[in-house]
Amino acid sequence: MKNAVFDDADQQQSIDLIPRSCGEVTVGCSDVAGIVKAVIESSERLRAEHGALQGTVSELEADQQKVSEASDEARLLSERAIERLGQGTSLIQSSLGQISGLLELVETLTQHVTGFAAAMEQVRRCSQDIDQIAETTNILALNATIEAMRAGDAGRTFAVVANEVKSLAGDTRRATEEISRTIDTLGGEAESVIAQIENGAEASKNAKASVAQIEDTIGGVAELVEEVDRQNDQIARATGTISDHVHRVQDVLASFDSAALANESKLENAHHRMEELELTASEMFDGIVKAGLSPKDSVVVERAQSLAKEVAERAEKAISAGELSMDALFDQNYQEIPGSNPPRFRTELTDWADENWRPVLDRVAGEGAPVIMCSQADMKGFLPTHVTDASRQPTGDLAHDTKHCRNGRILFETLDQKAKRSNAPYMMAVYRQEGDGMSYNVVRNVYVPLYINGRRWGDFEVAYKFDD
């Protein structure tokens, strides 16, 4: 078998591929970890929405139960109303029969009174005839008296008879006058009674019509109540169907919830393994760069160390000049800025850092590729300042403020914590740089310990990315 022979050029090319491949693996691990994390967050949001949906379904079931109870109550009330309306209709019909009988009695009474009035009128005429006869008799008696006076003693007996006849005629006339007055009085009273009876009869007719109308109305109301009862029956059946559907939906949601929890658990395990792999890849990447096997990354490291030195010297110079105190520099009394979202903080270092460190950050960021961003964070991940483009005024929009308002944030992820624990001259890593909260950018990062007057303040960081 023929041995493979590599010349120096091939060997160097193979060696050069190691850091590139390692970097690509590290970037890939970080990218995959980010994807898995995004899936987990999406699953959590989905489960939260699922929980809200379950709450809605539970509320729907409760409302459906209330509708069912209300429907049953309405049906019971409808049955009672129909029963009461039936009783009322019977009473009204009975009253209508009694009123009809009363009306017939009034009509009969009216006829009798009318007949009585006619009889009274006949009596009045007879009385008038008697009065006329009495008048005639009186005249005849007067003539007889005159003739008796002419006859003298011979007509004395006749005169006595004539006087008696005259007296009888007077009595008859007075009697007929009394009868006439009595008849007139009775006639007036009879007319009044007849008028009242006629009014009563008319009122009875109106009452009869009103009662009949009430009877029709109650009959219509009874029909409406019966229709409502039928509708309630349909509602009850529909409510039962809805209840069955709600129970099916709850079963499906419960099954979905179990599956979602199981998937989340698996994703969490996968993400945990990916984070471990990400850390391992970053450690491998860090070792390769420190071994001098990645010249391109080493150039960025040297640049970061130079910038860290410049930043430290600016702080030491300000402290010497009395412009900045060590207490202000190491102030960890983070005061949250009201209304900031994501939360941002201030310390006694903030204003000085904006004035003295930000110009360095802006200058480096303005140099372009491969540097994407640079910053400095204290031992707890606090960023006292940032580049101008990432220190904009908040708008209240979460995506905007997450991406463009990074000054004052506290970012202390796993790699950041590891860098703070490291005492090495620098540490290499690959991480997912936060974007607008929904997306991220995978970058390489170099952490350079930042010592000021011999005391570890934090790290100076340079994030970069090669195009190839």
mmCIF file of C-alpha atoms in Angstrom, residues 8-286:
data_model
loop_
_atom_site.group_PDB
_atom_site.id
_atom_site.type_symbol
_atom_site.label_atom_id
_atom_site.label_comp_id
_atom_site.label_asym_id
_atom_site.label_seq_id
_atom_site.Cartn_x
_atom_site.Cartn_y
_atom_site.Cartn_z
ATOM 1 C CA ASP A 8 4.308 21.616 3.998
ATOM 2 C CA ALA A 9 1.709 23.566 2.017
ATOM 3 C CA ASP A 10 -0.903 20.844 2.399
ATOM 4 C CA GLN A 11 -0.097 20.529 6.063
ATOM 5 C CA GLN A 12 -0.451 24.267 6.635
ATOM 6 C CA GLN A 13 -3.709 24.276 4.690
ATOM 7 C CA SER A 14 -5.051 21.484 6.889
ATOM 8 C CA ILE A 15 -3.967 23.330 10.008
ATOM 9 C CA ASP A 16 -5.628 26.510 8.751
ATOM 10 C CA LEU A 17 -8.868 24.577 8.284
ATOM 11 C CA ILE A 18 -8.943 23.614 11.958
ATOM 12 C CA PRO A 19 -9.827 27.055 13.415
ATOM 13 C CA ARG A 20 -12.180 27.776 10.535
ATOM 14 C CA SER A 21 -13.983 24.468 10.997
ATOM 15 C CA CYS A 22 -13.963 24.892 14.735
ATOM 16 C CA GLY A 23 -15.391 28.370 14.397
ATOM 17 C CA GLU A 24 -18.071 27.125 12.029
ATOM 18 C CA VAL A 25 -18.956 24.285 14.412
ATOM 19 C CA THR A 26 -19.141 26.701 17.319
ATOM 20 C CA VAL A 27 -21.278 29.124 15.339
ATOM 21 C CA GLY A 28 -23.469 26.236 14.214
ATOM 22 C CA CYS A 29 -23.914 25.005 17.779
ATOM 23 C CA SER A 30 -24.852 28.467 18.943
ATOM 24 C CA ASP A 31 -27.229 28.886 16.021
ATOM 25 C CA VAL A 32 -28.920 25.540 16.661
ATOM 26 C CA ALA A 33 -29.163 26.332 20.368
ATOM 27 C CA GLY A 34 -30.834 29.598 19.416
ATOM 28 C CA ILE A 35 -33.271 27.783 17.148
ATOM 29 C CA VAL A 36 -34.123 25.281 19.876
ATOM 30 C CA LYS A 37 -34.556 28.128 22.359
ATOM 31 C CA ALA A 38 -36.843 29.925 19.921
ATOM 32 C CA VAL A 39 -38.896 26.747 19.506
ATOM 33 C CA ILE A 40 -39.133 26.414 23.293
ATOM 34 C CA GLU A 41 -40.271 30.024 23.632
ATOM 35 C CA SER A 42 -42.771 29.498 20.823
ATOM 36 C CA SER A 43 -44.030 26.360 22.559
ATOM 37 C CA GLU A 44 -44.328 28.248 25.838
ATOM 38 C CA ARG A 45 -46.293 31.017 24.128
ATOM 39 C CA LEU A 46 -48.458 28.400 22.445
ATOM 40 C CA ARG A 47 -49.064 26.686 25.765
ATOM 41 C CA ALA A 48 -49.892 30.036 27.354
ATOM 42 C CA GLU A 49 -52.397 30.667 24.572
ATOM 43 C CA HIS A 50 -53.625 27.115 25.081
ATOM 44 C CA GLY A 51 -54.097 27.886 28.771
ATOM 45 C CA ALA A 52 -56.043 31.007 27.855
ATOM 46 C CA LEU A 53 -58.127 28.925 25.454
ATOM 47 C CA GLN A 54 -58.799 26.406 28.210
ATOM 48 C CA GLY A 55 -59.925 29.261 30.417
ATOM 49 C CA THR A 56 -62.211 30.499 27.658
ATOM 50 C CA VAL A 57 -63.652 27.010 27.182
ATOM 51 C CA SER A 58 -64.206 26.716 30.935
ATOM 52 C CA GLU A 59 -65.967 30.067 30.927
ATOM 53 C CA LEU A 60 -68.011 28.903 27.942
ATOM 54 C CA GLU A 61 -68.970 25.769 29.841
ATOM 55 C CA ALA A 62 -69.952 27.848 32.866
ATOM 56 C CA ASP A 63 -71.984 30.190 30.663
ATOM 57 C CA GLN A 64 -73.574 27.201 28.951
ATOM 58 C CA GLN A 65 -74.512 25.789 32.348
ATOM 59 C CA LYS A 66 -76.053 29.117 33.303
ATOM 60 C CA VAL A 67 -77.998 29.140 30.034
ATOM 61 C CA SER A 68 -79.195 25.604 30.732
ATOM 62 C CA GLU A 69 -80.300 26.547 34.235
ATOM 63 C CA ALA A 70 -81.967 29.714 32.953
ATOM 64 C CA SER A 71 -83.697 27.701 30.231
ATOM 65 C CA ASP A 72 -85.008 25.193 32.774
ATOM 66 C CA GLU A 73 -86.194 28.025 34.985
ATOM 67 C CA ALA A 74 -87.830 29.723 32.001
ATOM 68 C CA ARG A 75 -89.605 26.502 31.055
ATOM 69 C CA LEU A 76 -90.882 26.131 34.621
ATOM 70 C CA LEU A 77 -92.082 29.733 34.632
ATOM 71 C CA SER A 78 -93.709 29.209 31.232
ATOM 72 C CA GLU A 79 -95.594 26.188 32.534
ATOM 73 C CA ARG A 80 -96.748 28.158 35.568
ATOM 74 C CA ALA A 81 -97.739 31.088 33.367
ATOM 75 C CA ILE A 82 -99.722 28.815 31.051
ATOM 76 C CA GLU A 83 -101.471 27.286 34.074
ATOM 77 C CA ARG A 84 -102.237 30.716 35.560
ATOM 78 C CA LEU A 85 -103.406 32.027 32.189
ATOM 79 C CA GLY A 86 -105.705 29.013 31.843
ATOM 80 C CA GLN A 87 -107.175 29.719 35.249
ATOM 81 C CA GLY A 88 -107.529 33.408 34.409
ATOM 82 C CA THR A 89 -109.217 32.617 31.114
ATOM 83 C CA SER A 90 -111.706 30.354 32.883
ATOM 84 C CA LEU A 91 -112.496 33.081 35.407
ATOM 85 C CA ILE A 92 -112.886 35.684 32.687
ATOM 86 C CA GLN A 93 -115.145 33.420 30.674
ATOM 87 C CA SER A 94 -117.241 32.811 33.805
ATOM 88 C CA SER A 95 -117.372 36.567 34.467
ATOM 89 C CA LEU A 96 -118.335 37.177 30.865
ATOM 90 C CA GLY A 97 -121.209 34.714 31.230
ATOM 91 C CA GLN A 98 -122.387 36.475 34.381
ATOM 92 C CA ILE A 99 -122.127 39.868 32.697
ATOM 93 C CA SER A 100 -124.106 38.544 29.740
ATOM 94 C CA GLY A 101 -126.819 37.322 32.142
ATOM 95 C CA LEU A 102 -126.795 40.683 33.893
ATOM 96 C CA LEU A 103 -127.092 42.444 30.558
ATOM 97 C CA GLU A 104 -130.102 40.316 29.634
ATOM 98 C CA LEU A 105 -131.649 41.099 33.026
ATOM 99 C CA VAL A 106 -131.053 44.810 32.439
ATOM 100 C CA GLU A 107 -132.632 44.563 29.009
ATOM 101 C CA THR A 108 -135.671 42.770 30.507
ATOM 102 C CA LEU A 109 -135.898 45.397 33.242
ATOM 103 C CA THR A 110 -135.686 48.101 30.602
ATOM 104 C CA GLN A 111 -138.585 46.530 28.764
ATOM 105 C CA HIS A 112 -140.639 46.301 31.971
ATOM 106 C CA VAL A 113 -139.892 49.914 32.892
ATOM 107 C CA THR A 114 -140.753 50.997 29.367
ATOM 108 C CA GLY A 115 -144.069 49.091 29.674
ATOM 109 C CA PHE A 116 -144.652 50.736 33.035
ATOM 110 C CA ALA A 117 -144.065 54.138 31.465
ATOM 111 C CA ALA A 118 -146.587 53.336 28.740
ATOM 112 C CA ALA A 119 -149.135 52.256 31.363
ATOM 113 C CA MET A 120 -148.501 55.459 33.292
ATOM 114 C CA GLU A 121 -149.097 57.434 30.138
ATOM 115 C CA GLN A 122 -152.394 55.596 29.649
ATOM 116 C CA VAL A 123 -153.385 56.366 33.246
ATOM 117 C CA ARG A 124 -152.519 60.024 32.603
ATOM 118 C CA ARG A 125 -154.841 60.082 29.617
ATOM 119 C CA CYS A 126 -157.617 58.408 31.630
ATOM 120 C CA SER A 127 -157.088 60.935 34.405
ATOM 121 C CA GLN A 128 -157.405 63.720 31.892
ATOM 122 C CA ASP A 129 -160.631 62.166 30.605
ATOM 123 C CA ILE A 130 -161.978 61.904 34.159
ATOM 124 C CA ASP A 131 -160.963 65.492 34.794
ATOM 125 C CA GLN A 132 -162.822 66.563 31.698
ATOM 126 C CA ILE A 133 -165.891 64.556 32.797
ATOM 127 C CA ALA A 134 -165.667 66.149 36.257
ATOM 128 C CA GLU A 135 -165.516 69.576 34.631
ATOM 129 C CA THR A 136 -168.583 68.745 32.589
ATOM 130 C CA THR A 137 -170.329 67.348 35.667
ATOM 131 C CA ASN A 138 -169.494 70.490 37.582
ATOM 132 C CA ILE A 139 -171.016 72.622 34.841
ATOM 133 C CA LEU A 140 -174.127 70.453 34.819
ATOM 134 C CA ALA A 141 -174.363 70.690 38.619
ATOM 135 C CA LEU A 142 -174.053 74.444 38.340
ATOM 136 C CA ASN A 143 -176.882 74.534 35.800
ATOM 137 C CA ALA A 144 -178.975 72.258 38.014
ATOM 138 C CA THR A 145 -178.423 74.539 40.957
ATOM 139 C CA ILE A 146 -179.543 77.525 38.931
ATOM 140 C CA GLU A 147 -182.661 75.670 37.800
ATOM 141 C CA ALA A 148 -183.410 74.587 41.371
ATOM 142 C CA MET A 149 -183.211 78.157 42.545
ATOM 143 C CA ARG A 150 -185.700 79.118 39.885
ATOM 144 C CA ALA A 151 -188.069 76.362 41.002
ATOM 145 C CA GLY A 152 -188.070 77.608 44.559
ATOM 146 C CA ASP A 153 -189.227 75.193 47.209
ATOM 147 C CA ALA A 154 -190.195 72.691 44.606
ATOM 148 C CA GLY A 155 -186.611 72.423 43.421
ATOM 149 C CA ARG A 156 -185.020 72.357 46.882
ATOM 150 C CA THR A 157 -184.485 68.607 46.787
ATOM 151 C CA PHE A 158 -183.049 68.848 43.332
ATOM 152 C CA ALA A 159 -180.766 71.637 44.600
ATOM 153 C CA VAL A 160 -179.418 69.335 47.299
ATOM 154 C CA VAL A 161 -178.676 66.682 44.728
ATOM 155 C CA ALA A 162 -177.071 69.278 42.489
ATOM 156 C CA ASN A 163 -174.823 70.422 45.332
ATOM 157 C CA GLU A 164 -173.749 66.869 46.042
ATOM 158 C CA VAL A 165 -173.021 66.318 42.392
ATOM 159 C CA LYS A 166 -171.038 69.553 42.328
ATOM 160 C CA SER A 167 -169.139 68.513 45.449
ATOM 161 C CA LEU A 168 -168.428 65.095 43.906
ATOM 162 C CA ALA A 169 -167.205 66.746 40.721
ATOM 163 C CA GLY A 170 -164.850 68.932 42.788
ATOM 164 C CA ASP A 171 -163.554 65.934 44.674
ATOM 165 C CA THR A 172 -163.121 64.059 41.414
ATOM 166 C CA ARG A 173 -161.220 66.945 39.892
ATOM 167 C CA ARG A 174 -158.917 67.240 42.905
ATOM 168 C CA ALA A 175 -158.339 63.490 42.778
ATOM 169 C CA THR A 176 -157.517 63.608 39.097
ATOM 170 C CA GLU A 177 -155.142 66.531 39.703
ATOM 171 C CA GLU A 178 -153.414 64.558 42.465
ATOM 172 C CA ILE A 179 -153.266 61.530 40.191
ATOM 173 C CA SER A 180 -151.774 63.687 37.424
ATOM 174 C CA ARG A 181 -149.139 65.084 39.771
ATOM 175 C CA THR A 182 -148.314 61.597 41.035
ATOM 176 C CA ILE A 183 -148.181 60.257 37.503
ATOM 177 C CA ASP A 184 -145.953 63.161 36.436
ATOM 178 C CA THR A 185 -143.628 62.436 39.359
ATOM 179 C CA LEU A 186 -143.608 58.732 38.608
ATOM 180 C CA GLY A 187 -143.057 59.494 34.936
ATOM 181 C CA GLY A 188 -140.052 61.666 35.692
ATOM 182 C CA GLU A 189 -138.603 59.067 37.996
ATOM 183 C CA ALA A 190 -139.349 56.357 35.472
ATOM 184 C CA GLU A 191 -137.574 58.345 32.744
ATOM 185 C CA SER A 192 -134.555 58.802 35.035
ATOM 186 C CA VAL A 193 -134.540 55.095 35.857
ATOM 187 C CA ILE A 194 -134.888 54.232 32.183
ATOM 188 C CA ALA A 195 -131.991 56.568 31.279
ATOM 189 C CA GLN A 196 -129.799 55.029 33.980
ATOM 190 C CA ILE A 197 -130.774 51.544 32.935
ATOM 191 C CA GLU A 198 -129.995 52.386 29.314
ATOM 192 C CA ASN A 199 -126.609 53.813 30.355
ATOM 193 C CA GLY A 200 -125.985 50.718 32.442
ATOM 194 C CA ALA A 201 -126.950 48.536 29.523
ATOM 195 C CA GLU A 202 -124.559 50.429 27.245
ATOM 196 C CA ALA A 203 -121.795 50.164 29.848
ATOM 197 C CA SER A 204 -122.538 46.465 30.185
ATOM 198 C CA LYS A 205 -122.206 46.069 26.426
ATOM 199 C CA ASN A 206 -118.864 47.912 26.495
ATOM 200 C CA ALA A 207 -117.741 45.806 29.460
ATOM 201 C CA LYS A 208 -118.740 42.696 27.605
ATOM 202 C CA ALA A 209 -116.720 43.802 24.560
ATOM 203 C CA SER A 210 -113.729 44.711 26.760
ATOM 204 C CA VAL A 211 -113.847 41.396 28.575
ATOM 205 C CA ALA A 212 -114.062 39.591 25.248
ATOM 206 C CA GLN A 213 -111.045 41.580 24.032
ATOM 207 C CA ILE A 214 -109.180 40.741 27.244
ATOM 208 C CA GLU A 215 -110.041 37.116 26.700
ATOM 209 C CA ASP A 216 -108.615 37.287 23.170
ATOM 210 C CA THR A 217 -105.501 39.071 24.458
ATOM 211 C CA ILE A 218 -104.936 36.510 27.183
ATOM 212 C CA GLY A 219 -105.415 33.794 24.617
ATOM 213 C CA GLY A 220 -102.728 35.454 22.477
ATOM 214 C CA VAL A 221 -100.451 35.789 25.493
ATOM 215 C CA ALA A 222 -100.988 32.134 26.283
ATOM 216 C CA GLU A 223 -100.001 31.237 22.723
ATOM 217 C CA LEU A 224 -96.876 33.405 23.032
ATOM 218 C CA VAL A 225 -95.947 31.768 26.329
ATOM 219 C CA GLU A 226 -96.429 28.359 24.753
ATOM 220 C CA GLU A 227 -94.209 29.441 21.857
ATOM 221 C CA VAL A 228 -91.576 30.653 24.349
ATOM 222 C CA ASP A 229 -91.826 27.285 26.053
ATOM 223 C CA ARG A 230 -91.206 25.548 22.728
ATOM 224 C CA GLN A 231 -88.246 27.857 22.050
ATOM 225 C CA ASN A 232 -86.865 27.123 25.517
ATOM 226 C CA ASP A 233 -87.129 23.442 24.741
ATOM 227 C CA GLN A 234 -85.090 23.977 21.566
ATOM 228 C CA ILE A 235 -82.573 26.069 23.532
ATOM 229 C CA ALA A 236 -82.269 23.280 26.082
ATOM 230 C CA ARG A 237 -81.563 20.744 23.350
ATOM 231 C CA ALA A 238 -79.041 23.091 21.671
ATOM 232 C CA THR A 239 -77.398 23.740 25.045
ATOM 233 C CA GLY A 240 -76.997 20.024 25.567
ATOM 234 C CA THR A 241 -75.350 19.730 22.152
ATOM 235 C CA ILE A 242 -73.012 22.637 22.951
ATOM 236 C CA SER A 243 -72.130 20.998 26.252
ATOM 237 C CA ASP A 244 -71.134 17.816 24.415
ATOM 238 C CA HIS A 245 -68.959 19.820 22.007
ATOM 239 C CA VAL A 246 -67.355 21.731 24.891
ATOM 240 C CA HIS A 247 -66.472 18.477 26.617
ATOM 241 C CA ARG A 248 -64.927 17.157 23.405
ATOM 242 C CA VAL A 249 -62.908 20.375 23.030
ATOM 243 C CA GLN A 250 -61.740 20.063 26.627
ATOM 244 C CA ASP A 251 -60.634 16.500 25.991
ATOM 245 C CA VAL A 252 -58.693 17.614 22.903
ATOM 246 C CA LEU A 253 -57.128 20.519 24.814
ATOM 247 C CA ALA A 254 -56.144 18.230 27.667
ATOM 248 C CA SER A 255 -54.509 15.854 25.188
ATOM 249 C CA PHE A 256 -52.768 18.779 23.493
ATOM 250 C CA ASP A 257 -51.563 20.108 26.833
ATOM 251 C CA SER A 258 -50.032 16.747 27.722
ATOM 252 C CA ALA A 259 -48.321 16.509 24.339
ATOM 253 C CA ALA A 260 -47.095 20.118 24.568
ATOM 254 C CA LEU A 261 -45.657 19.548 28.035
ATOM 255 C CA ALA A 262 -43.921 16.389 26.860
ATOM 256 C CA ASN A 263 -42.485 18.219 23.832
ATOM 257 C CA GLU A 264 -41.365 21.139 25.978
ATOM 258 C CA SER A 265 -39.621 18.751 28.344
ATOM 259 C CA LYS A 266 -37.811 17.112 25.434
ATOM 260 C CA LEU A 267 -36.948 20.494 23.944
ATOM 261 C CA GLU A 268 -35.636 21.704 27.296
ATOM 262 C CA ASN A 269 -33.421 18.637 27.497
ATOM 263 C CA ALA A 270 -32.263 19.199 23.925
ATOM 264 C CA HIS A 271 -31.596 22.873 24.643
ATOM 265 C CA HIS A 272 -29.669 21.989 27.778
ATOM 266 C CA ARG A 273 -27.542 19.540 25.794
ATOM 267 C CA MET A 274 -27.052 22.130 23.055
ATOM 268 C CA GLU A 275 -25.950 24.703 25.620
ATOM 269 C CA GLU A 276 -23.454 22.206 26.988
ATOM 270 C CA LEU A 277 -22.265 21.512 23.445
ATOM 271 C CA GLU A 278 -22.173 25.255 22.799
ATOM 272 C CA LEU A 279 -19.969 25.773 25.859
ATOM 273 C CA THR A 280 -17.744 22.874 24.814
ATOM 274 C CA ALA A 281 -17.439 24.288 21.297
ATOM 275 C CA SER A 282 -16.645 27.743 22.714
ATOM 276 C CA GLU A 283 -13.969 26.214 24.956
ATOM 277 C CA MET A 284 -12.512 24.402 21.946
ATOM 278 C CA PHE A 285 -12.630 27.637 19.956
ATOM 279 C CA ASP A 286 -10.981 29.478 22.853
#
